[in-house]
Every structure is written in structure tokens, then in C-alpha cells.
């Protein structure tokens, strides 16, 4: 496929990016070498693995990951209980300065966290800013390990604490300030509003979703098992995309603030959905861990092709285009009804999944007649369950009265 001649340049508040793709803070940005390689591959920006002051001890456990996969080892969801960067302040100051010099057309964001004392955040923000970071992202959203120490999501779950830390850093930050939000809250809006009120230029969301991946039924050890025990971790990868999309679209509908979408992005389509939901750029972590940083090439090519095909002049033209279609439940149409119909009868393999689903989870409208699915229109309630359980795409939803 030839690459259409369409610029993917996008602006996110005060930042300009050559395309909307950044590496999110995490293992893919754990070293300067990885960030350099990603820039060579085409990523427009990178957020460093969260850097902490030397006084804050970071000791990881092993193993610290668990994965939920489909039958062909494709990733569905990923859990980590990893902490923050174990590289010290002088390493990062040197690397930030060097990468800045080597890649002046890319955006290097320093992700930081400090002790619960806002003054320490302020001091540390100066350290990464002096090193040359183009922007600072405040990690007030890590859901494991750090909250036990009064930081990470322990800050991000309270609007007043987010306001305090953001305001303290804003006082000294001359570069754009990003606040990274946690989805582990009842309502994201008070926290998002507090960050903006305190001076954030950009919000990024989501950090990982708190989870427990599973329990080994032979040993009864929770996963990931660290010498037989575990803790609640952070969920990421494809399974969390719907949560990220919800958070981004909700903020975009209610607050005029530039957004970076994060969570379960692995293909250009995921990125395009986040942009249509209101994001100006996206960050990617788990997909790079699973498939390598080279995925940016296909993301770039695919997004360009899509924008050209749909005649959007660029990323900005797609931004937020789905938002007018997201509203309250009461606002949804009751006048248009759809019913299930056998769209492709030749594909039916008589597996009976639709029959069981509709009998025990629906309206008893589906049966198998002469080895082919049959749907009783009068019984069908239009819920669409049968069309989702069908593995062959036999059933379609048609408009009715
Ligand atoms: C192993 C791992 C380590 C992470 N470390 C950090 C971190 O140091 N700082 C941070 O802000 N987010 C961290 N994250 C969260 C990611 O930046 C991202 O918000 C989240 O994983 C959702 O995006 P994804 O589905 O593309 O991975 C980490 C994620 C993973 C999987």
C-alpha cells in the first residue's frame, strides 16, 4: 500500500508532534537507548519511565507480569506490578540532555513522581526541566506499590491532592505540564477539573486499571506469583481500551483541555478511535512490549490512509468527531428498532451458540431448522446478543418498525 501524502502533524496544547504517536511511560522508555531507537522508527515523542528522586528507593519484584491471552497467544489483557525507574537522577539528566540534542524534532516528556510533599515535586520538576525535557508528565496515577507510600494513585484519587501537586509544579514549570490520570476513581471529572484548574496544559489518561489477574488452581497462588503471594496490579492492553475511550470522551465532552489518549492502543484503528473520541495524540505501552516499537510504521501508514480515504485534512479534523454522538441514555432513539435476521445462511455451521444464548440469556427467538439458524421475528427483542455469539457472522441486525 502506498503512503498517501498527508501530514499527520498534530498539536496538543503547546506541543507540536510530527505524528500523534508517543511511547507511554513504561518498560519501552526505561532507557535512553530504547527511546532513541523508537525515534529512529518514527515515534513522534516518548514519555520516560517515571523518574524519581534518588532518595526514593525503588526495588522491583520478580516476576512482575501476568498475561491473559487468546488461543493463538494474542494478548487480551496484561497485568504488571512493576514500580518506577531504577535509574538514578544523573543517568536521566544526562540522557534527557543528549536525546534532546540528537533528536530536536521529537518531543521528550519526563514523567516524574516524588514523595507526598508537593515541594519535592517542585524541586524534582526543576531537575528534569533543567536537563532539557520538552514537557513534564506528573504520574499521580500508578495504582500499585506507590499508593502504599502515599503517592501515585493515592494522590490521583483525590482532587484536592492533585490540585496541590499540580499547582506546586506549575509554579516552577516553564515547559508544558501534563497530568496523567488514574481510572481507578468513581468519577474522573473532579480530578480532571482540579488538574486543569491548577495549571495543567494537557491531561493524559489512562494509567492502568487495578486488577488481580487470576489464581492458579493447583497451588492457589495468585498471579503474578512472587514467591507464592501477589498484590493488586495494573491492567493494560486491549482489554482496557473501552475504559480509556470512556475516560477520554467524558473529559473531552466536559472540559476544554488538550488530551492524550492511553490504554489498549495497538493498531492505527485504536488510535483513530481515541482521536475521534477527543484525543489530540495517543501514547502506547503494552503493545510495544508485546510486538516491538516497529508497530509505529503500520500505525502511521494506516492512519494516513484512513484520513485520506475519509477526506479528513489531518488529525485535527478527526479530533472529537464522534463526541456529538455520545450522550445520555435518555437521549438515545426509541423510535428506531432493529431485529436479528439471518443475513448469511450459507455460513451457518449449526453450532447452536445463538440458540443457547437466546434461550437462556434472551427471548427464545432462535432455533436451528434443517441445520440452519432460524429467527422468529415476533419473539426477537432486538437486543443483538445472537449476532455477537455467532462465530461465523451469520446473523445481522436489520432496521424494523
Ligand atoms: C509494565 C508496565 C509499566 C508501567 N510503568 C509506568 C510508569 O512507570 N509510569 C507511568 O506513568 N505509567 C506506567 N505504565 C502505564 C502505561 O504508561 C499506560 O498508562 C498503561 O499501560 C495503559 O496503556 P497500554 O494499554 O498501552 O499499556 C506502565 C505500564 C506497564 C504495562
GROMACS .gro file of N, CA and C in nm, residues 272-349:
model
  234
  272UNK      N    1  -0.714   0.599   1.595
  272UNK     CA    2  -0.816   0.682   1.528
  272UNK      C    3  -0.941   0.693   1.617
  273UNK      N    4  -0.976   0.584   1.685
  273UNK     CA    5  -1.093   0.590   1.774
  273UNK      C    6  -1.070   0.689   1.889
  274UNK      N    7  -0.950   0.684   1.948
  274UNK     CA    8  -0.920   0.778   2.057
  274UNK      C    9  -0.927   0.923   2.006
  275UNK      N   10  -0.877   0.945   1.884
  275UNK     CA   11  -0.879   1.082   1.830
  275UNK      C   12  -1.024   1.125   1.804
  276UNK      N   13  -1.102   1.035   1.747
  276UNK     CA   14  -1.243   1.068   1.724
  276UNK      C   15  -1.317   1.092   1.857
  277UNK      N   16  -1.265   1.031   1.965
  277UNK     CA   17  -1.326   1.049   2.097
  277UNK      C   18  -1.273   1.174   2.168
  278UNK      N   19  -1.181   1.247   2.104
  278UNK     CA   20  -1.139   1.374   2.163
  278UNK      C   21  -0.991   1.390   2.191
  279UNK      N   22  -0.911   1.283   2.169
  279UNK     CA   23  -0.767   1.296   2.197
  279UNK      C   24  -0.697   1.367   2.082
  280UNK      N   25  -0.589   1.440   2.115
  280UNK     CA   26  -0.508   1.504   2.010
  280UNK      C   27  -0.389   1.418   1.974
  281UNK      N   28  -0.351   1.329   2.065
  281UNK     CA   29  -0.239   1.237   2.040
  281UNK      C   30  -0.264   1.114   2.128
  282UNK      N   31  -0.184   1.009   2.104
  282UNK     CA   32  -0.202   0.887   2.186
  282UNK      C   33  -0.066   0.839   2.236
  283UNK      N   34  -0.069   0.765   2.344
  283UNK     CA   35   0.051   0.702   2.399
  283UNK      C   36   0.030   0.551   2.402
  284UNK      N   37   0.139   0.478   2.378
  284UNK     CA   38   0.129   0.331   2.368
  284UNK      C   39   0.236   0.266   2.456
  285UNK      N   40   0.196   0.168   2.535
  285UNK     CA   41   0.295   0.097   2.618
  285UNK      C   42   0.291  -0.054   2.591
  286UNK      N   43   0.180  -0.121   2.632
  286UNK     CA   44   0.177  -0.267   2.629
  286UNK      C   45   0.198  -0.324   2.489
  287UNK      N   46   0.139  -0.263   2.388
  287UNK     CA   47   0.152  -0.317   2.252
  287UNK      C   48   0.297  -0.316   2.206
  288UNK      N   49   0.374  -0.218   2.253
  288UNK     CA   50   0.516  -0.212   2.217
  288UNK      C   51   0.592  -0.323   2.291
  289UNK      N   52   0.551  -0.350   2.416
  289UNK     CA   53   0.615  -0.459   2.491
  289UNK      C   54   0.588  -0.593   2.422
  290UNK      N   55   0.468  -0.606   2.364
  290UNK     CA   56   0.426  -0.735   2.307
  290UNK      C   57   0.477  -0.754   2.165
  291UNK      N   58   0.478  -0.645   2.087
  291UNK     CA   59   0.506  -0.658   1.943
  291UNK      C   60   0.626  -0.578   1.894
  292UNK      N   61   0.685  -0.498   1.981
  292UNK     CA   62   0.802  -0.419   1.940
  292UNK      C   63   0.763  -0.281   1.894
  293UNK      N   64   0.861  -0.191   1.899
  293UNK     CA   65   0.835  -0.050   1.867
  293UNK      C   66   0.808  -0.027   1.718
  294UNK      N   67   0.841  -0.127   1.636
  294UNK     CA   68   0.819  -0.115   1.491
  294UNK      C   69   0.672  -0.099   1.452
  295UNK      N   70   0.579  -0.126   1.544
  295UNK     CA   71   0.436  -0.112   1.510
  295UNK      C   72   0.401   0.030   1.467
  296UNK      N   73   0.488   0.125   1.500
  296UNK     CA   74   0.455   0.264   1.465
  296UNK      C   75   0.447   0.284   1.314
  297UNK      N   76   0.524   0.205   1.239
  297UNK     CA   77   0.523   0.223   1.092
  297UNK      C   78   0.385   0.195   1.036
  298UNK      N   79   0.326   0.083   1.077
  298UNK     CA   80   0.194   0.047   1.028
  298UNK      C   81   0.086   0.142   1.083
  299UNK      N   82   0.107   0.188   1.206
  299UNK     CA   83   0.011   0.282   1.264
  299UNK      C   84   0.011   0.411   1.182
  300UNK      N   85   0.131   0.456   1.148
  300UNK     CA   86   0.146   0.578   1.070
  300UNK      C   87   0.081   0.563   0.932
  301UNK      N   88   0.116   0.452   0.866
  301UNK     CA   89   0.065   0.428   0.731
  301UNK      C   90  -0.088   0.414   0.733
  302UNK      N   91  -0.137   0.336   0.831
  302UNK     CA   92  -0.281   0.309   0.838
  302UNK      C   93  -0.362   0.434   0.866
  303UNK      N   94  -0.312   0.516   0.960
  303UNK     CA   95  -0.387   0.638   0.994
  303UNK      C   96  -0.388   0.735   0.877
  304UNK      N   97  -0.273   0.749   0.809
  304UNK     CA   98  -0.269   0.837   0.691
  304UNK      C   99  -0.369   0.791   0.587
  305UNK      N  100  -0.370   0.660   0.562
  305UNK     CA  101  -0.461   0.605   0.461
  305UNK      C  102  -0.606   0.630   0.497
  306UNK      N  103  -0.638   0.611   0.624
  306UNK     CA  104  -0.776   0.630   0.670
  306UNK      C  105  -0.819   0.776   0.655
  307UNK      N  106  -0.731   0.867   0.700
  307UNK     CA  107  -0.767   1.010   0.692
  307UNK      C  108  -0.787   1.052   0.547
  308UNK      N  109  -0.698   1.002   0.459
  308UNK     CA  110  -0.710   1.038   0.316
  308UNK      C  111  -0.840   0.981   0.259
  309UNK      N  112  -0.866   0.854   0.290
  309UNK     CA  113  -0.985   0.789   0.234
  309UNK      C  114  -1.113   0.860   0.279
  310UNK      N  115  -1.116   0.901   0.405
  310UNK     CA  116  -1.236   0.967   0.459
  310UNK      C  117  -1.236   1.119   0.435
  311UNK      N  118  -1.130   1.163   0.367
  311UNK     CA  119  -1.117   1.305   0.332
  311UNK      C  120  -1.113   1.398   0.453
  312UNK      N  121  -1.042   1.353   0.556
  312UNK     CA  122  -1.011   1.442   0.668
  312UNK      C  123  -0.879   1.509   0.633
  313UNK      N  124  -0.870   1.640   0.654
  313UNK     CA  125  -0.750   1.713   0.614
  313UNK      C  126  -0.629   1.677   0.701
  314UNK      N  127  -0.653   1.619   0.817
  314UNK     CA  128  -0.543   1.584   0.906
  314UNK      C  129  -0.600   1.534   1.037
  315UNK      N  130  -0.510   1.511   1.135
  315UNK     CA  131  -0.553   1.457   1.265
  315UNK      C  132  -0.654   1.551   1.331
  316UNK      N  133  -0.627   1.681   1.322
  316UNK     CA  134  -0.715   1.780   1.386
  316UNK      C  135  -0.858   1.774   1.335
  317UNK      N  136  -0.872   1.735   1.210
  317UNK     CA  137  -1.007   1.731   1.151
  317UNK      C  138  -1.088   1.612   1.204
  318UNK      N  139  -1.019   1.509   1.249
  318UNK     CA  140  -1.088   1.391   1.305
  318UNK      C  141  -1.117   1.408   1.454
  319UNK      N  142  -1.036   1.494   1.517
  319UNK     CA  143  -1.043   1.506   1.663
  319UNK      C  144  -1.185   1.537   1.711
  320UNK      N  145  -1.236   1.452   1.799
  320UNK     CA  146  -1.365   1.477   1.864
  320UNK      C  147  -1.487   1.456   1.775
  321UNK      N  148  -1.466   1.401   1.656
  321UNK     CA  149  -1.579   1.392   1.563
  321UNK      C  150  -1.689   1.297   1.610
  322UNK      N  151  -1.656   1.204   1.700
  322UNK     CA  152  -1.760   1.112   1.749
  322UNK      C  153  -1.835   1.170   1.870
  323UNK      N  154  -1.782   1.278   1.927
  323UNK     CA  155  -1.838   1.326   2.054
  323UNK      C  156  -1.986   1.367   2.046
  324UNK      N  157  -2.029   1.433   1.938
  324UNK     CA  158  -2.171   1.470   1.936
  324UNK      C  159  -2.264   1.349   1.940
  325UNK      N  160  -2.207   1.231   1.911
  325UNK     CA  161  -2.289   1.110   1.911
  325UNK      C  162  -2.288   1.037   2.045
  326UNK      N  163  -2.221   1.093   2.145
  326UNK     CA  164  -2.218   1.030   2.277
  326UNK      C  165  -2.299   1.118   2.371
  327UNK      N  166  -2.404   1.060   2.429
  327UNK     CA  167  -2.489   1.141   2.516
  327UNK      C  168  -2.547   1.058   2.628
  328UNK      N  169  -2.656   1.106   2.683
  328UNK     CA  170  -2.720   1.032   2.792
  328UNK      C  171  -2.799   0.915   2.735
  329UNK      N  172  -2.832   0.821   2.820
  329UNK     CA  173  -2.913   0.708   2.776
  329UNK      C  174  -3.051   0.757   2.733
  330UNK      N  175  -3.103   0.854   2.806
  330UNK     CA  176  -3.237   0.905   2.774
  330UNK      C  177  -3.242   0.969   2.635
  331UNK      N  178  -3.125   1.017   2.589
  331UNK     CA  179  -3.124   1.085   2.460
  331UNK      C  180  -3.124   0.988   2.341
  332UNK      N  181  -3.106   0.859   2.368
  332UNK     CA  182  -3.097   0.762   2.259
  332UNK      C  183  -3.235   0.737   2.197
  333UNK      N  184  -3.235   0.707   2.068
  333UNK     CA  185  -3.361   0.689   1.995
  333UNK      C  186  -3.438   0.566   2.043
  334UNK      N  187  -3.565   0.583   2.064
  334UNK     CA  188  -3.656   0.470   2.090
  334UNK      C  189  -3.742   0.444   1.967
  335UNK      N  190  -3.725   0.524   1.864
  335UNK     CA  191  -3.815   0.510   1.750
  335UNK      C  192  -3.758   0.415   1.644
  336UNK      N  193  -3.625   0.394   1.649
  336UNK     CA  194  -3.569   0.301   1.550
  336UNK      C  195  -3.538   0.170   1.619
  337UNK      N  196  -3.598   0.064   1.570
  337UNK     CA  197  -3.585  -0.067   1.631
  337UNK      C  198  -3.513  -0.157   1.532
  338UNK      N  199  -3.420  -0.240   1.583
  338UNK     CA  200  -3.356  -0.336   1.493
  338UNK      C  201  -3.389  -0.476   1.539
  339UNK      N  202  -3.401  -0.567   1.444
  339UNK     CA  203  -3.427  -0.707   1.480
  339UNK      C  204  -3.320  -0.794   1.415
  340UNK      N  205  -3.301  -0.912   1.477
  340UNK     CA  206  -3.199  -1.004   1.426
  340UNK      C  207  -3.253  -1.077   1.304
  341UNK      N  208  -3.168  -1.092   1.202
  341UNK     CA  209  -3.209  -1.163   1.082
  341UNK      C  210  -3.093  -1.249   1.032
  342UNK      N  211  -3.126  -1.355   0.961
  342UNK     CA  212  -3.023  -1.444   0.908
  342UNK      C  213  -2.969  -1.380   0.780
  343UNK      N  214  -2.856  -1.315   0.793
  343UNK     CA  215  -2.800  -1.242   0.679
  343UNK      C  216  -2.725  -1.331   0.583
  344UNK      N  217  -2.652  -1.428   0.638
  344UNK     CA  218  -2.566  -1.513   0.553
  344UNK      C  219  -2.591  -1.660   0.589
  345UNK      N  220  -2.706  -1.717   0.549
  345UNK     CA  221  -2.743  -1.853   0.591
  345UNK      C  222  -2.640  -1.958   0.551
  346UNK      N  223  -2.572  -1.937   0.438
  346UNK     CA  224  -2.475  -2.036   0.391
  346UNK      C  225  -2.356  -2.051   0.485
  347UNK      N  226  -2.334  -1.952   0.572
  347UNK     CA  227  -2.220  -1.960   0.665
  347UNK      C  228  -2.253  -2.041   0.791
  348UNK      N  229  -2.382  -2.072   0.815
  348UNK     CA  230  -2.423  -2.136   0.942
  348UNK      C  231  -2.364  -2.275   0.953
  349UNK      N  232  -2.301  -2.305   1.068
  349UNK     CA  233  -2.241  -2.438   1.091
  349UNK      C  234  -2.323  -2.514   1.196
   0.00000   0.00000   0.00000
